[in-house]
Amino acid sequence: MVATGLFITFEGVEGSGKTTQIEMLRKWLLAAGHSVLVTREPGGDPAAEAIRNIVLENDVAPRTELLLFLASRAQNVETVILPALTAGKIVICDRFIDSSVAYQGFARGIGRDTVAALNEFATGALYPDITFLLDIDPAIGLARQADRNRMEAESLTFHQTVRKGFLTEAENSSGRICVLNASGSFADIHFSIANRVLKILESRV
Ligand SMILES: Nc1ncnc2c1ncn2[C@@H]1O[C@H](COP(=O)(O)OP(=O)(O)OP(=O)(O)O)[C@@H](O)[C@H]1O
Ligand SMILES: [Mg+2]
């Protein structure tokens, strides 16, 4: 099956504004008449959401953690993302392959290439058309949040390694990953994202 829609992912450390910007982008795209589906990782469908609860609420070993995220991703791709792309929708996913590389590959020390290869297996080699990396000092991102889950409760050093992992992936992504300064205003960040998406949509007409 060939995917015909547009696949957009958002990445970044905790509290960088992914969910906020996704909602702004979703509303903007809907107002322009597009059909949009928003999903999140880990999660997406009931089985993937059940895996989300296991991985975020239990103290699991790094390789277990990676495999659970990948299981959730495989399920989300198969049952939610691919069908929507095939139907021509714009799919926005809150975290995807680059989070596994940054968190488990870099910060948990499993290794970038191992995680990238497993990502490819889990997704059946589905890559986003564009990825927005909301880049911010993790100290600022974490300070924005009230409740913290297991990942968010990790040390600041851990989150700084995650940030570096994301930026290293962006440098080697041949332009797929668009890095944005996430310490700006809600409106400025949205404007950059909307402009970039508009250019992609125009180039496809
Ligand atoms: N540009 C911004 N300036 C100031 N505050 C912001 C900005 N963007 C988001 N916030 C605030 O920061 C908090 C975290 O934002 P959000 O939930 O969108 O981040 P996130 O990247 O989705 O976090 P998580 O990784 O935990 O899901 C929210 O309270 C949000 O209102
Ligand atoms: Mg969020």
CSV table of C-alpha atoms and ligand atoms in Angstrom, one decimal:
chain,number,residue,atom,x,y,z
A,1,MET,CA,0.0,0.0,0.0
A,2,VAL,CA,1.3,3.4,-0.9
A,3,ALA,CA,0.8,6.2,1.6
A,4,THR,CA,-0.5,9.4,-0.1
A,5,GLY,CA,-1.2,11.7,2.8
A,6,LEU,CA,1.3,13.9,4.6
A,7,PHE,CA,3.1,12.5,7.7
A,8,ILE,CA,4.3,15.1,10.2
A,9,THR,CA,6.0,14.4,13.5
A,10,PHE,CA,6.9,16.5,16.5
A,11,GLU,CA,9.9,15.8,18.7
A,12,GLY,CA,11.7,17.5,21.6
A,13,VAL,CA,12.4,17.2,25.3
A,14,GLU,CA,9.7,17.2,28.0
A,15,GLY,CA,7.8,20.5,28.1
A,16,SER,CA,9.2,21.8,24.8
A,17,GLY,CA,5.7,22.6,23.6
A,18,LYS,CA,5.0,19.6,21.2
A,19,THR,CA,1.4,19.1,22.3
A,20,THR,CA,0.7,22.8,22.3
A,21,GLN,CA,2.0,23.3,18.8
A,22,ILE,CA,0.3,20.2,17.4
A,23,GLU,CA,-3.0,21.6,18.6
A,24,MET,CA,-2.3,25.0,17.0
A,25,LEU,CA,-1.3,23.3,13.7
A,26,ARG,CA,-4.3,21.0,13.8
A,27,LYS,CA,-6.7,23.9,14.1
A,28,TRP,CA,-4.9,25.8,11.4
A,29,LEU,CA,-5.0,22.9,9.0
A,30,LEU,CA,-8.7,22.2,9.7
A,31,ALA,CA,-9.6,25.8,9.1
A,32,ALA,CA,-7.8,25.5,5.7
A,33,GLY,CA,-10.1,22.6,4.9
A,34,HIS,CA,-7.6,19.7,5.4
A,35,SER,CA,-8.5,16.3,6.9
A,36,VAL,CA,-6.2,15.9,9.9
A,37,LEU,CA,-5.5,13.0,12.3
A,38,VAL,CA,-3.5,13.5,15.5
A,39,THR,CA,-2.0,10.6,17.3
A,40,ARG,CA,0.7,10.2,20.0
A,41,GLU,CA,3.5,8.0,21.1
A,42,PRO,CA,3.5,5.8,22.9
A,43,GLY,CA,-0.1,5.1,22.2
A,44,GLY,CA,-2.6,5.6,19.4
A,45,ASP,CA,-5.0,2.6,19.6
A,46,PRO,CA,-6.2,0.7,22.7
A,47,ALA,CA,-3.4,-1.9,22.6
A,48,ALA,CA,-0.8,0.8,22.1
A,49,GLU,CA,-2.3,2.9,24.9
A,50,ALA,CA,-2.1,-0.2,27.2
A,51,ILE,CA,1.6,-0.5,26.4
A,52,ARG,CA,2.0,3.2,27.1
A,53,ASN,CA,0.7,2.6,30.7
A,54,ILE,CA,3.1,-0.3,31.2
A,55,VAL,CA,6.2,1.6,30.0
A,56,LEU,CA,5.4,5.0,31.7
A,57,GLU,CA,4.3,3.6,35.1
A,58,ASN,CA,6.6,0.7,35.7
A,59,ASP,CA,10.3,0.7,36.4
A,60,VAL,CA,11.5,-1.4,33.4
A,61,ALA,CA,15.0,-2.2,32.1
A,62,PRO,CA,16.3,-0.1,29.2
A,63,ARG,CA,15.9,-2.8,26.6
A,64,THR,CA,12.5,-3.6,27.8
A,65,GLU,CA,11.6,0.1,27.6
A,66,LEU,CA,12.9,0.3,24.0
A,67,LEU,CA,10.9,-2.8,22.9
A,68,LEU,CA,7.7,-1.6,24.6
A,69,PHE,CA,8.0,1.8,22.8
A,70,LEU,CA,8.6,-0.1,19.6
A,71,ALA,CA,5.7,-2.4,20.1
A,72,SER,CA,3.4,0.6,20.7
A,73,ARG,CA,4.8,2.2,17.5
A,74,ALA,CA,4.3,-0.8,15.4
A,75,GLN,CA,0.7,-1.0,16.5
A,76,ASN,CA,0.1,2.7,16.0
A,77,VAL,CA,1.6,2.6,12.5
A,78,GLU,CA,-0.4,-0.4,11.4
A,79,THR,CA,-3.8,0.5,12.8
A,80,VAL,CA,-3.8,4.3,12.9
A,81,ILE,CA,-1.1,6.1,10.9
A,82,LEU,CA,-0.9,4.0,7.7
A,83,PRO,CA,-4.7,3.7,7.2
A,84,ALA,CA,-5.1,7.5,7.6
A,85,LEU,CA,-2.2,8.3,5.2
A,86,THR,CA,-3.6,5.9,2.7
A,87,ALA,CA,-6.9,7.8,3.0
A,88,GLY,CA,-5.0,10.9,2.1
A,89,LYS,CA,-5.1,12.6,5.5
A,90,ILE,CA,-2.5,14.8,7.2
A,91,VAL,CA,-1.3,12.7,10.1
A,92,ILE,CA,0.5,14.5,13.0
A,93,CYS,CA,2.2,12.3,15.5
A,94,ASP,CA,3.4,13.5,19.0
A,95,ARG,CA,6.8,11.8,19.2
A,96,PHE,CA,8.0,9.1,16.8
A,97,ILE,CA,11.2,7.4,15.8
A,98,ASP,CA,13.6,10.2,16.9
A,99,SER,CA,12.4,10.0,20.5
A,100,SER,CA,13.6,6.3,20.6
A,101,VAL,CA,16.9,7.3,19.2
A,102,ALA,CA,17.4,10.2,21.6
A,103,TYR,CA,16.0,8.6,24.8
A,104,GLN,CA,17.0,4.9,24.4
A,105,GLY,CA,19.8,5.2,21.9
A,106,PHE,CA,21.6,8.2,23.4
A,107,ALA,CA,20.4,8.7,27.0
A,108,ARG,CA,20.0,5.1,28.0
A,109,GLY,CA,23.1,4.1,26.1
A,110,ILE,CA,21.7,1.4,23.8
A,111,GLY,CA,23.3,3.0,20.8
A,112,ARG,CA,22.0,5.1,17.9
A,113,ASP,CA,22.4,2.6,15.1
A,114,THR,CA,20.8,-0.3,17.0
A,115,VAL,CA,17.7,1.8,17.8
A,116,ALA,CA,17.5,3.2,14.2
A,117,ALA,CA,17.5,-0.4,12.8
A,118,LEU,CA,14.8,-1.5,15.3
A,119,ASN,CA,12.8,1.6,14.5
A,120,GLU,CA,12.9,0.6,10.8
A,121,PHE,CA,11.6,-2.8,11.7
A,122,ALA,CA,8.8,-1.5,13.9
A,123,THR,CA,7.5,1.0,11.3
A,124,GLY,CA,8.0,-1.1,8.2
A,125,ALA,CA,10.4,1.7,7.1
A,126,LEU,CA,7.8,4.5,7.3
A,127,TYR,CA,9.5,7.8,7.7
A,128,PRO,CA,7.9,11.2,8.4
A,129,ASP,CA,7.8,13.7,5.5
A,130,ILE,CA,8.8,16.4,8.0
A,131,THR,CA,9.7,16.4,11.6
A,132,PHE,CA,9.7,19.5,13.8
A,133,LEU,CA,12.2,19.3,16.6
A,134,LEU,CA,11.2,21.8,19.3
A,135,ASP,CA,14.6,22.6,20.8
A,136,ILE,CA,14.9,24.0,24.3
A,137,ASP,CA,17.0,23.8,27.4
A,138,PRO,CA,15.5,20.9,29.4
A,139,ALA,CA,15.6,22.9,32.6
A,140,ILE,CA,13.1,25.4,31.0
A,141,GLY,CA,11.0,22.6,29.6
A,142,LEU,CA,10.8,20.7,32.9
A,143,ALA,CA,10.0,23.9,34.8
A,144,ARG,CA,6.9,24.4,32.6
A,145,GLN,CA,5.4,21.1,33.8
A,146,ALA,CA,3.5,20.3,36.9
A,147,ASP,CA,3.0,16.5,37.0
A,148,ARG,CA,5.9,14.3,36.1
A,149,ASN,CA,5.8,10.7,34.7
A,150,ARG,CA,8.7,8.2,34.9
A,151,MET,CA,10.7,9.8,32.0
A,152,GLU,CA,10.1,13.3,33.2
A,153,ALA,CA,11.4,12.4,36.6
A,154,GLU,CA,14.9,11.5,35.2
A,155,SER,CA,17.8,13.8,36.0
A,156,LEU,CA,18.6,17.0,34.2
A,157,THR,CA,21.8,15.4,32.8
A,158,PHE,CA,19.7,12.7,31.3
A,159,HIS,CA,17.5,15.2,29.6
A,160,GLN,CA,20.5,17.2,28.4
A,161,THR,CA,21.8,14.0,26.7
A,162,VAL,CA,18.3,13.5,25.2
A,163,ARG,CA,18.5,17.0,23.8
A,164,LYS,CA,22.0,16.4,22.3
A,165,GLY,CA,20.7,13.2,20.8
A,166,PHE,CA,17.9,15.0,19.1
A,167,LEU,CA,20.2,17.6,17.7
A,168,THR,CA,22.7,15.0,16.4
A,169,GLU,CA,19.9,13.2,14.6
A,170,ALA,CA,18.7,16.5,13.1
A,171,GLU,CA,22.2,17.2,11.7
A,172,ASN,CA,22.3,13.8,10.0
A,173,SER,CA,18.7,13.8,8.8
A,174,SER,CA,19.3,15.3,5.3
A,175,GLY,CA,16.7,18.0,6.0
A,176,ARG,CA,13.9,15.8,7.3
A,177,ILE,CA,14.2,17.2,10.8
A,178,CYS,CA,13.6,21.0,11.1
A,179,VAL,CA,15.0,22.4,14.3
A,180,LEU,CA,13.1,25.3,15.9
A,181,ASN,CA,13.9,27.4,18.9
A,182,ALA,CA,11.2,26.4,21.3
A,183,SER,CA,11.8,29.2,23.8
A,184,GLY,CA,10.1,31.7,21.6
A,185,SER,CA,6.4,32.7,21.8
A,186,PHE,CA,3.6,30.3,21.0
A,187,ALA,CA,2.7,32.4,18.0
A,188,ASP,CA,6.2,32.7,16.5
A,189,ILE,CA,6.8,29.0,16.7
A,190,HIS,CA,3.4,28.3,15.2
A,191,PHE,CA,4.1,30.7,12.4
A,192,SER,CA,7.4,28.9,11.5
A,193,ILE,CA,5.7,25.5,11.5
A,194,ALA,CA,2.7,26.7,9.5
A,195,ASN,CA,4.9,28.3,6.9
A,196,ARG,CA,7.0,25.2,6.4
A,197,VAL,CA,3.9,23.0,6.1
A,198,LEU,CA,2.3,25.4,3.7
A,199,LYS,CA,5.4,25.1,1.4
A,200,ILE,CA,5.3,21.4,1.5
A,201,LEU,CA,1.6,21.3,0.7
A,202,GLU,CA,2.1,23.8,-2.2
A,203,SER,CA,4.9,21.8,-3.6
A,204,ARG,CA,2.6,18.7,-3.8
A,205,VAL,CA,-0.3,20.3,-5.7
B,1,LIG,N1,6.3,28.8,23.6
B,1,LIG,C1,5.9,28.6,24.9
B,1,LIG,N2,6.2,29.5,25.8
B,1,LIG,C2,5.8,29.4,27.1
B,1,LIG,N3,5.2,28.3,27.5
B,1,LIG,C3,4.9,27.3,26.7
B,1,LIG,C4,5.2,27.4,25.3
B,1,LIG,N4,4.8,26.3,24.6
B,1,LIG,C5,4.2,25.5,25.6
B,1,LIG,N5,4.2,26.1,26.8
B,1,LIG,C6,3.7,25.6,28.1
B,1,LIG,O1,4.6,24.6,28.5
B,1,LIG,C7,3.9,23.5,29.1
B,1,LIG,C8,4.3,22.3,28.3
B,1,LIG,O2,3.8,22.3,27.0
B,1,LIG,P1,3.4,21.0,26.2
B,1,LIG,O3,2.6,20.2,27.0
B,1,LIG,O4,2.9,21.5,24.9
B,1,LIG,O5,4.9,20.3,26.0
B,1,LIG,P2,5.2,18.9,25.5
B,1,LIG,O6,6.4,19.1,24.7
B,1,LIG,O7,4.0,18.3,24.8
B,1,LIG,O8,5.5,18.1,26.8
B,1,LIG,P3,5.6,16.5,27.1
B,1,LIG,O9,6.8,16.0,26.5
B,1,LIG,O10,5.5,16.4,28.5
B,1,LIG,O11,4.4,15.9,26.4
B,1,LIG,C9,2.4,23.9,28.9
B,1,LIG,O12,2.0,24.4,30.2
B,1,LIG,C10,2.4,24.9,27.8
B,1,LIG,O13,1.3,25.8,28.0
B,2,MG,MG,2.9,16.6,25.2
